[in-house]
XYZ file of C-alpha atoms in Angstrom:
612
model
C -31.032 -13.863 -17.875
C -32.400 -15.766 -16.216
C -30.883 -18.063 -13.314
C -32.880 -21.780 -12.602
C -34.321 -22.755 -9.141
C -31.396 -25.397 -9.184
C -28.231 -23.232 -10.168
C -29.491 -21.067 -7.458
C -30.132 -24.231 -4.799
C -26.953 -25.530 -5.534
C -24.650 -22.592 -5.276
C -26.597 -21.805 -2.071
C -25.642 -25.788 -0.746
C -22.021 -24.902 -1.593
C -22.127 -21.705 0.848
C -23.521 -23.647 3.619
C -21.072 -26.326 3.434
C -18.319 -24.178 3.508
C -19.722 -22.312 6.473
C -20.307 -25.923 8.179
C -23.204 -24.840 9.873
C -26.956 -23.880 9.322
C -26.817 -21.246 6.645
C -28.915 -17.814 7.901
C -29.213 -16.156 4.761
C -30.616 -16.858 0.901
C -27.396 -16.581 -1.294
C -27.378 -13.015 -2.959
C -28.584 -13.083 -6.646
C -27.622 -11.422 -9.798
C -27.077 -8.186 -8.350
C -23.704 -9.112 -7.069
C -22.370 -10.114 -10.363
C -23.757 -6.706 -11.007
C -21.983 -4.271 -8.037
C -18.859 -6.037 -8.491
C -18.944 -5.700 -12.747
C -19.585 -1.562 -11.511
C -17.160 -1.773 -9.655
C -14.691 -2.907 -12.209
C -16.195 -0.853 -13.972
C -15.006 1.810 -12.048
C -11.382 0.739 -12.368
C -11.534 1.138 -15.580
C -12.766 4.844 -15.360
C -10.455 5.663 -13.235
C -8.244 8.446 -15.277
C -11.039 10.388 -16.275
C -12.160 10.330 -12.624
C -8.674 10.794 -11.232
C -8.216 14.067 -13.409
C -11.623 15.467 -12.231
C -10.849 14.917 -8.916
C -7.642 16.573 -9.793
C -9.250 20.012 -11.224
C -11.341 20.117 -8.377
C -8.114 19.291 -5.524
C -6.528 22.510 -7.351
C -9.361 24.857 -6.899
C -9.946 24.002 -3.505
C -6.113 24.002 -2.696
C -6.432 27.793 -4.102
C -9.028 28.651 -1.874
C -7.000 27.429 1.176
C -4.125 29.516 0.416
C -3.059 31.451 3.033
C -3.631 35.168 2.550
C -0.531 36.978 2.273
C 0.619 39.567 4.760
C 1.526 42.371 4.253
C 4.379 42.610 7.187
C 5.670 46.153 8.326
C 8.836 47.690 6.827
C 11.219 47.487 9.884
C 11.920 51.634 9.832
C 15.724 52.249 10.135
C 17.575 54.250 12.358
C 18.323 57.219 9.619
C 14.413 57.576 9.563
C 14.063 57.452 13.536
C 12.739 61.035 14.610
C 14.879 61.825 17.774
C 14.796 65.226 19.818
C 16.742 67.808 18.761
C 20.165 68.449 21.623
C 20.037 72.195 21.206
C 16.253 72.940 19.264
C 14.038 71.369 21.472
C 12.446 70.069 18.181
C 12.472 66.317 16.142
C 14.446 65.721 12.777
C 15.485 62.486 11.461
C 18.649 61.413 12.241
C 20.670 59.817 9.731
C 23.995 57.274 9.324
C 25.897 59.752 7.230
C 27.499 62.667 8.301
C 26.389 65.355 5.851
C 26.086 69.276 6.125
C 23.171 69.127 7.091
C 24.320 67.255 10.439
C 26.795 68.555 11.759
C 25.312 71.774 13.310
C 23.531 69.182 14.772
C 25.635 66.929 16.974
C 29.230 69.351 16.214
C 27.410 71.350 18.597
C 25.869 68.180 21.581
C 28.194 67.615 24.155
C 29.340 64.419 24.972
C 26.451 63.891 27.919
C 24.272 64.667 25.193
C 25.800 62.352 22.770
C 24.713 59.498 24.660
C 21.078 60.817 25.987
C 20.586 61.250 22.253
C 22.030 57.435 20.866
C 20.111 55.931 24.018
C 16.942 57.663 22.768
C 17.251 56.879 19.589
C 18.091 53.017 20.829
C 14.301 53.333 22.666
C 13.085 54.166 20.176
C 13.686 51.603 17.642
C 13.027 48.854 19.797
C 9.411 50.800 21.000
C 8.523 50.480 16.544
C 10.032 46.299 16.644
C 7.679 44.981 19.536
C 4.553 47.310 17.800
C 5.600 46.000 15.308
C 5.533 42.282 15.664
C 2.577 42.794 18.038
C 0.995 43.821 14.527
C 2.663 40.757 13.149
C 1.638 38.030 15.804
C -2.475 39.578 15.359
C -2.378 39.117 11.786
C -1.022 35.873 12.154
C -3.057 34.889 14.519
C -5.831 36.209 12.391
C -4.688 33.972 8.994
C -4.417 31.124 11.389
C -8.256 31.388 12.343
C -8.617 31.894 9.096
C -8.082 28.477 8.162
C -8.256 27.219 10.755
C -11.995 28.017 9.552
C -11.952 26.911 6.202
C -10.127 22.991 7.329
C -13.427 22.625 9.586
C -15.809 23.836 7.113
C -14.327 20.893 4.595
C -14.031 18.457 7.435
C -17.539 18.356 9.232
C -19.164 17.338 5.892
C -17.077 14.762 5.465
C -18.492 13.963 8.801
C -21.411 14.255 7.515
C -21.874 12.676 4.663
C -20.057 9.584 6.207
C -21.875 9.297 9.490
C -24.765 9.736 6.681
C -23.390 6.448 4.005
C -23.795 4.120 7.883
C -27.044 5.181 8.416
C -28.112 4.561 4.992
C -26.739 1.412 5.074
C -28.633 0.381 8.019
C -31.604 1.799 6.678
C -31.727 -0.522 4.058
C -30.149 -4.023 5.946
C -33.387 -3.641 8.258
C -35.898 -3.058 4.985
C -36.191 0.474 6.900
C -35.479 2.085 3.751
C -36.726 0.478 0.659
C -34.794 0.319 -2.682
C -37.015 -1.610 -5.953
C -34.248 -3.136 -7.497
C -33.230 -4.884 -3.770
C -35.668 -7.514 -3.254
C -35.501 -10.060 -0.159
C -32.076 -11.696 1.333
C -30.660 -9.510 -1.537
C -30.900 -5.993 1.119
C -28.966 -8.099 3.236
C -25.241 -8.256 1.627
C -25.857 -4.931 -0.510
C -24.975 -2.717 2.207
C -21.409 -4.477 3.194
C -20.811 -4.882 -0.897
C -21.608 -1.281 -1.544
C -19.296 -0.264 1.874
C -16.649 -2.618 0.916
C -16.278 -0.578 -3.099
C -16.939 2.926 -1.728
C -13.659 2.003 1.078
C -11.884 0.717 -2.356
C -12.386 3.568 -3.838
C -11.358 6.050 -1.286
C -8.073 4.206 -1.305
C -7.819 4.301 -4.612
C -8.332 8.392 -4.809
C -6.020 9.074 -1.842
C -3.740 11.034 -4.063
C -6.087 13.436 -4.911
C -8.682 12.907 -1.566
C -5.414 13.612 0.027
C -6.799 11.361 2.838
C -4.425 8.249 4.763
C -5.235 5.106 2.433
C -4.000 3.513 6.160
C -7.234 5.059 7.734
C -8.993 5.307 5.302
C -8.666 0.970 5.643
C -9.015 0.665 9.391
C -12.046 2.582 8.818
C -13.654 0.216 5.964
C -12.438 -3.073 7.849
C -14.199 -1.973 10.827
C -17.248 -0.525 9.251
C -17.567 -3.639 6.648
C -17.794 -6.087 10.386
C -20.115 -3.620 11.959
C -22.483 -4.400 8.945
C -22.573 -8.176 9.551
C -22.259 -7.841 12.673
C -25.296 -5.541 12.748
C -27.062 -6.567 9.559
C -27.551 -10.867 9.806
C -29.109 -12.883 11.341
C -25.896 -14.332 13.534
C -25.338 -15.135 16.900
C -23.467 -13.336 19.087
C -21.150 -16.636 19.699
C -21.365 -17.550 15.274
C -20.560 -13.639 15.008
C -17.648 -13.603 17.239
C -15.702 -17.485 15.978
C -16.429 -15.575 13.024
C -14.072 -12.334 13.877
C -11.525 -14.008 15.844
C -11.439 -16.337 13.319
C -10.470 -13.965 11.097
C -8.347 -11.867 13.139
C -6.113 -14.432 13.430
C -5.403 -14.346 10.195
C -4.806 -11.340 8.941
C -2.968 -10.827 12.862
C -0.915 -13.785 11.450
C 0.538 -11.886 7.592
C 0.779 -8.372 10.198
C 2.775 -9.706 12.246
C 4.900 -11.108 9.629
C 5.468 -8.256 7.548
C 6.180 -6.648 10.886
C 9.302 -9.009 11.466
C 9.740 -9.342 7.408
C 10.271 -4.722 7.517
C 12.239 -5.070 11.098
C 14.533 -7.435 9.564
C 15.221 -5.916 6.828
C 15.782 -1.900 8.511
C 18.655 -3.748 10.746
C 20.403 -4.911 8.025
C 19.944 -1.606 6.246
C 21.292 -0.031 9.643
C 24.454 -2.520 9.195
C 24.871 -1.637 5.220
C 24.395 -4.518 4.291
C 22.081 -3.967 0.729
C 25.754 -2.029 0.286
C 27.320 -5.923 -0.247
C 24.417 -6.705 -3.179
C 24.534 -3.273 -4.888
C 28.184 -3.239 -5.071
C 27.998 -6.777 -6.370
C 24.985 -5.634 -9.133
C 27.924 -4.058 -12.298
C 25.029 -3.196 -14.436
C 24.776 0.448 -15.800
C 22.360 0.993 -18.156
C 18.403 0.836 -17.547
C 17.789 -2.847 -19.815
C 20.385 -4.915 -18.268
C 19.416 -3.874 -14.296
C 15.818 -4.938 -15.748
C 17.213 -8.104 -16.274
C 18.918 -8.985 -12.990
C 16.120 -7.948 -11.562
C 13.406 -10.097 -12.951
C 15.247 -12.890 -12.758
C 16.723 -12.920 -9.495
C 12.967 -11.853 -8.332
C 11.692 -14.973 -10.285
C 13.962 -17.720 -8.608
C 13.871 -16.218 -5.579
C 9.867 -16.560 -5.034
C 10.420 -20.190 -6.039
C 11.743 -21.034 -2.426
C 10.520 -17.588 -0.036
C 7.437 -16.200 0.178
C 5.924 -13.549 -2.294
C 5.977 -11.349 0.670
C 9.746 -11.589 1.842
C 10.772 -11.400 -1.023
C 8.718 -8.130 -2.164
C 10.771 -6.495 0.331
C 13.749 -7.515 -0.005
C 13.999 -7.036 -3.201
C 12.563 -2.555 -3.153
C 14.672 -2.248 -0.081
C 17.542 -3.468 -2.585
C 16.231 -1.119 -4.913
C 15.987 1.791 -2.727
C 19.869 1.875 -2.122
C 20.795 1.285 -6.099
C 18.624 3.509 -8.354
C 18.244 6.654 -7.805
C 15.503 7.830 -10.261
C 11.980 7.574 -8.845
C 10.529 6.261 -11.535
C 12.283 3.951 -12.574
C 12.871 2.518 -9.672
C 8.909 2.447 -9.484
C 8.167 0.360 -12.581
C 11.450 -2.095 -11.566
C 8.844 -2.307 -7.741
C 6.217 -3.035 -9.862
C 8.339 -5.750 -11.765
C 9.647 -7.090 -9.126
C 5.573 -7.743 -7.533
C 4.762 -9.350 -10.936
C 7.768 -11.634 -11.133
C 7.009 -12.454 -7.615
C 4.175 -14.090 -8.460
C 4.814 -15.840 -11.378
C 7.970 -17.174 -9.585
C 5.744 -18.610 -6.652
C 3.085 -19.916 -8.472
C 5.580 -23.350 -9.971
C 6.386 -24.831 -6.364
C 4.580 -26.060 -3.930
C 5.946 -23.133 -1.743
C 6.413 -20.103 -3.800
C 2.952 -19.383 -2.683
C 0.195 -19.816 -0.826
C -2.784 -20.638 -4.010
C -0.405 -22.835 -4.657
C 0.509 -24.738 -1.581
C -3.740 -24.495 -0.675
C -4.277 -27.002 -3.920
C -1.113 -28.886 -3.083
C -1.803 -29.176 1.092
C -5.698 -29.797 -0.700
C -4.377 -33.184 -2.831
C -4.925 -30.986 -6.415
C -1.431 -31.380 -6.953
C 2.005 -33.817 -6.496
C 5.182 -31.877 -6.461
C 6.735 -33.040 -9.611
C 3.682 -32.172 -12.093
C 3.535 -29.352 -10.652
C 6.931 -28.197 -11.487
C 6.860 -29.562 -15.276
C 3.394 -28.189 -16.203
C 3.865 -25.185 -14.411
C 7.737 -24.104 -14.923
C 7.153 -23.152 -18.391
C 4.762 -20.860 -18.055
C 5.331 -19.133 -15.482
C 8.550 -18.568 -16.977
C 6.966 -17.086 -20.711
C 4.913 -14.798 -17.563
C 8.119 -13.125 -16.714
C 9.548 -13.351 -20.536
C 6.135 -11.284 -21.134
C 6.083 -8.692 -19.105
C 9.807 -8.109 -18.630
C 10.117 -7.827 -22.811
C 7.025 -5.437 -22.678
C 8.795 -2.877 -20.557
C 12.619 -3.284 -22.081
C 11.124 -2.702 -25.727
C 9.793 0.385 -24.480
C 13.610 1.152 -22.483
C 16.279 3.476 -24.671
C 19.324 0.850 -25.724
C 21.310 2.765 -24.146
C 20.290 4.732 -21.443
C 21.986 4.371 -17.829
C 20.694 4.924 -15.066
C 22.028 7.005 -11.718
C 22.788 5.245 -8.148
C 22.369 7.030 -4.891
C 25.228 9.458 -4.175
C 26.298 9.140 -0.911
C 29.161 11.815 -0.010
C 29.738 10.838 2.782
C 30.079 6.661 1.595
C 33.980 6.343 1.762
C 34.390 8.011 5.300
C 32.315 5.755 6.882
C 33.180 2.843 8.750
C 31.353 0.004 8.321
C 29.584 -1.418 10.886
C 30.748 -4.030 12.984
C 29.177 -7.349 11.810
C 28.278 -5.984 8.580
C 28.166 -9.326 6.785
C 26.938 -11.337 9.777
C 24.194 -9.451 10.003
C 23.553 -9.128 5.983
C 23.040 -12.859 5.561
C 22.263 -13.804 8.873
C 18.908 -11.348 8.575
C 19.050 -12.921 4.988
C 19.541 -16.387 5.281
C 17.132 -16.249 8.034
C 13.986 -15.271 5.923
C 14.610 -17.601 3.354
C 14.453 -20.476 6.029
C 10.913 -19.418 7.484
C 9.653 -22.248 5.166
C 11.844 -24.895 6.785
C 11.164 -23.985 9.747
C 7.808 -24.163 9.414
C 8.216 -27.473 7.988
C 10.450 -28.553 10.656
C 7.950 -27.447 13.620
C 4.172 -26.286 12.296
C 4.528 -23.708 13.703
C 3.179 -20.599 11.895
C 5.102 -18.336 8.786
C 5.327 -15.765 11.530
C 6.918 -17.961 13.962
C 9.580 -18.409 11.696
C 10.103 -14.460 11.206
C 9.605 -13.762 15.018
C 12.555 -16.243 15.541
C 14.700 -14.528 13.365
C 13.925 -11.113 14.304
C 14.945 -11.904 17.778
C 18.541 -13.913 16.832
C 19.583 -10.268 14.718
C 18.222 -8.339 17.933
C 20.716 -10.650 20.457
C 23.251 -10.416 17.623
C 22.853 -6.467 17.164
C 22.889 -6.699 21.201
C 25.975 -8.180 21.493
C 28.147 -6.651 18.563
C 26.946 -3.073 19.457
C 25.902 -2.983 22.960
C 21.878 -2.370 24.183
C 22.564 1.603 24.531
C 23.559 2.093 20.553
C 19.837 2.702 19.280
C 21.112 2.631 15.957
C 21.167 -0.723 14.917
C 19.527 -2.709 17.948
C 16.459 -4.007 18.168
C 14.935 -0.998 19.192
C 15.995 1.582 16.966
C 14.795 -1.054 14.134
C 11.292 -0.504 15.101
C 11.338 3.441 15.361
C 12.138 3.324 12.019
C 9.276 0.781 10.340
C 6.975 2.354 9.011
C 3.574 1.311 11.162
C 0.826 2.502 8.191
C 2.045 0.188 6.204
C 0.933 -2.516 8.268
C -2.195 -1.259 10.009
C -3.073 -0.803 5.734
C -3.148 -4.412 5.824
C -4.581 -4.900 9.056
C -7.947 -2.957 7.668
C -7.604 -3.878 3.928
C -7.287 -7.810 4.607
C -9.188 -7.180 7.541
C -12.216 -5.685 5.118
C -11.705 -8.678 2.584
C -11.646 -11.352 5.762
C -15.915 -9.728 6.372
C -16.495 -10.444 2.688
C -14.832 -14.043 2.887
C -16.917 -15.532 5.767
C -20.553 -14.581 5.207
C -19.579 -16.770 1.844
C -19.790 -13.815 -0.531
C -16.604 -14.710 -2.794
C -17.105 -18.338 -2.339
C -21.057 -17.081 -3.771
C -19.435 -14.885 -6.490
C -17.345 -18.422 -7.844
C -19.994 -20.683 -7.635
C -22.629 -18.034 -10.085
C -18.632 -16.773 -12.493
C -19.198 -21.074 -12.628
C -22.853 -21.312 -13.416
C -22.690 -18.683 -16.301
C -19.944 -19.259 -17.914
C -20.019 -22.992 -19.487
C -16.445 -23.329 -20.418
C -14.393 -24.034 -16.716
C -11.130 -23.263 -18.577
C -12.697 -19.694 -19.046
C -13.596 -20.228 -15.863
C -9.812 -20.294 -14.472
C -9.001 -17.574 -16.425
C -11.865 -15.161 -15.418
C -10.891 -16.112 -11.493
C -7.286 -14.902 -11.995
C -9.210 -11.359 -13.495
C -11.192 -11.718 -9.811
C -7.921 -12.181 -8.167
C -7.092 -8.638 -8.994
C -10.332 -7.042 -6.897
C -10.451 -10.028 -4.149
C -8.632 -11.854 -2.481
C -7.047 -14.583 -3.861
C -7.435 -17.291 -1.283
C -10.741 -17.445 -0.851
C -11.442 -17.795 -4.387
C -8.993 -20.471 -4.951
C -11.052 -22.234 -1.664
C -14.297 -21.634 -3.410
C -13.025 -23.444 -6.659
C -11.627 -26.659 -4.754
C -15.613 -27.106 -2.924
C -16.523 -26.240 -6.431
C -14.677 -29.123 -8.843
C -14.243 -32.518 -7.569
C -11.496 -34.817 -7.214
C -13.142 -37.319 -8.876
C -14.072 -36.154 -11.988
C -10.953 -33.959 -12.079
C -7.891 -35.609 -10.586
C -4.467 -34.765 -9.269
C -2.664 -32.460 -11.654
C -5.653 -32.664 -13.961
C -5.522 -29.619 -17.261
C -7.913 -27.952 -14.885
C -6.345 -27.312 -11.312
C -2.472 -26.421 -13.661
C -4.532 -23.406 -15.033
C -6.426 -22.627 -12.148
C -2.848 -22.208 -10.358
C -0.898 -20.411 -12.945
C -4.439 -17.302 -12.691
C -4.378 -17.651 -9.391
C -1.298 -17.094 -8.487
C -0.921 -14.371 -11.531
C -4.049 -12.181 -11.600
C -3.215 -10.855 -8.605
C -0.497 -8.629 -10.025
C -2.958 -7.173 -12.500
C -3.879 -4.306 -9.965
C -1.929 -3.211 -6.110
C -4.920 -4.049 -4.684
C -4.737 -7.854 -5.454
C -1.535 -9.202 -3.958
C -0.136 -8.738 -0.498
C 3.084 -8.488 -2.365
C 1.348 -5.429 -3.833
C 0.079 -4.307 -1.241
C 3.807 -4.184 0.525
C 5.009 -2.824 -2.512
C 2.178 0.749 -2.730
C 3.621 0.789 1.652
C 7.055 0.969 0.628
C 7.352 3.182 -1.867
C 5.241 6.419 -1.089
C 5.170 7.618 -4.505
C 2.660 4.221 -5.653
C -0.318 4.345 -5.906
C -3.727 2.421 -7.180
C -3.615 4.735 -10.650
C -0.109 4.713 -10.599
C 0.176 1.180 -10.800
C -2.949 0.377 -13.130
C -1.779 2.536 -15.740
C 2.283 1.609 -15.424
C 2.521 -1.776 -15.001
C -1.349 -3.333 -15.571
C 0.072 -3.761 -19.098
C 3.344 -5.549 -18.761
C 1.275 -7.510 -16.542
C -1.459 -8.377 -18.987
C 0.798 -9.455 -21.656
C 2.692 -11.449 -18.822
C 0.000 -13.759 -17.651
C -1.855 -14.013 -21.493
C 1.063 -15.064 -22.282
C 1.272 -17.527 -19.822
C -2.370 -18.848 -20.397
C -1.261 -19.737 -23.568
C 1.724 -21.325 -22.799
C -0.987 -23.769 -20.411
C -3.281 -24.465 -22.998
C -0.560 -25.142 -25.650
C 0.738 -27.390 -23.700
C -2.594 -29.330 -22.807
C -2.842 -29.562 -26.680
C 0.504 -31.023 -27.295
C 0.129 -33.450 -24.752
C 3.025 -32.378 -22.894
C 1.759 -32.117 -19.511
C 2.639 -35.337 -17.139
């Protein structure tokens, strides 16, 4: 398919305008869309890749097993040779009193008997010491073998990593020329390829056994290193871009740390017991409906990230079955994104369009409430039909629950923390402070309350103790992933993707649906920002049907993959058994059903003239 010069110029101009300064390179061409297609293809064949890697890693684990060291069997006292007091020779000393021993010990004097006992004890000690020395020597040899095997794995991995960086650097600086990369595409290819490779390692965390937090940190830094060394940015421009991205990412990380710490304080005071006792459902289907509706309602007034943190923490106290709890957690992610689509404060992309003038309050509520409910019904209905109607779930057993005293201030801390998190949007509107300031304000108040209730020395209930229990790798994973995505956004690649997609697809409604699907892979914030620049308000006024469809698709499309939204990433961090592959296999079908059912609801409203 040939690209016209005019469409190329329009896309390039859009990127220039978004950056607000002179552009330094031409926008990427078809290579960018091809690479995105490759990534989506990788996601589609991830299951065969996972099965292959499982087979490979299982063989690797077998070769890395420690060799079994045959430990010397301690000799019994009965097998120890001791000198005979009468004959001056050695005899086996038996513990039992048989006829063959009576002549030896019966003729021995008390003095000789004591001497014989001391000699036997010394012999046993000497033998045991020799045995321990042999075992220690074998253990040290085994450890050295294992260390050498691990080293033989680490060194090739490091060599491959630095070799990759060297190749990407050579491509950017025309040291290594590839025939399918012409002109400016060679500058962007290493950044996109590194991003896809890093996401691939994160996806295959269980098979590679490499921490996703570590991979995300390396990915974020390498993406920005390639931006700094490969593109023609002045030091001032690069410093401005990386500081702006770090500021945006740090706000999310501080918000996450604050919310996680508040939840830890509430959990230490057994605050979630108040909710778990109020939920009387015993069947899986009943609990599924309760959790889905509660999440949908909370996410309409709360940040999706906060809702997921609270609900997943609640499920961990309520459901013992890990597989069932993980499925409920995945539905929490879907319901939270659906619930945030129809209110101005429910989702960040909805808020962006609301502030930008594309949406107004009352029409937004009326136009998107029904499609959002359809999304929830579709996802819950899919899982509802998969479950046995009479199946019951088991709650975690706590043998000491009846004997433990209720911590002082349980209700105050729980309702104060929950009410504080709910009031963060109101705090933001009243003070114009960012959301993380409101979350830290609530955390500080809870710290003061717990210090007064329990004293600063009690680390179990205090802020200091809660910080020691917070999963720091979750925050680092957030930092790395968002930092890498921010790098793609700052250089205009995500906006270029949206512009090219719009020029390829002739129908605007299909573009909105595809952007929602794309938001499952990349951040939906820059995609929505791109649509705000592509479609002018003069052609599409506020509350136009296109804006309604973009709002819904951007908010709910992130549920299709676990990396598509901050809520999904938080869920993956809190539930250790959840990986990219697990979410894709178990939650993608219900998410797709809900997504397209909501899209059908919007199109039906438009065709019937029921939009406002």
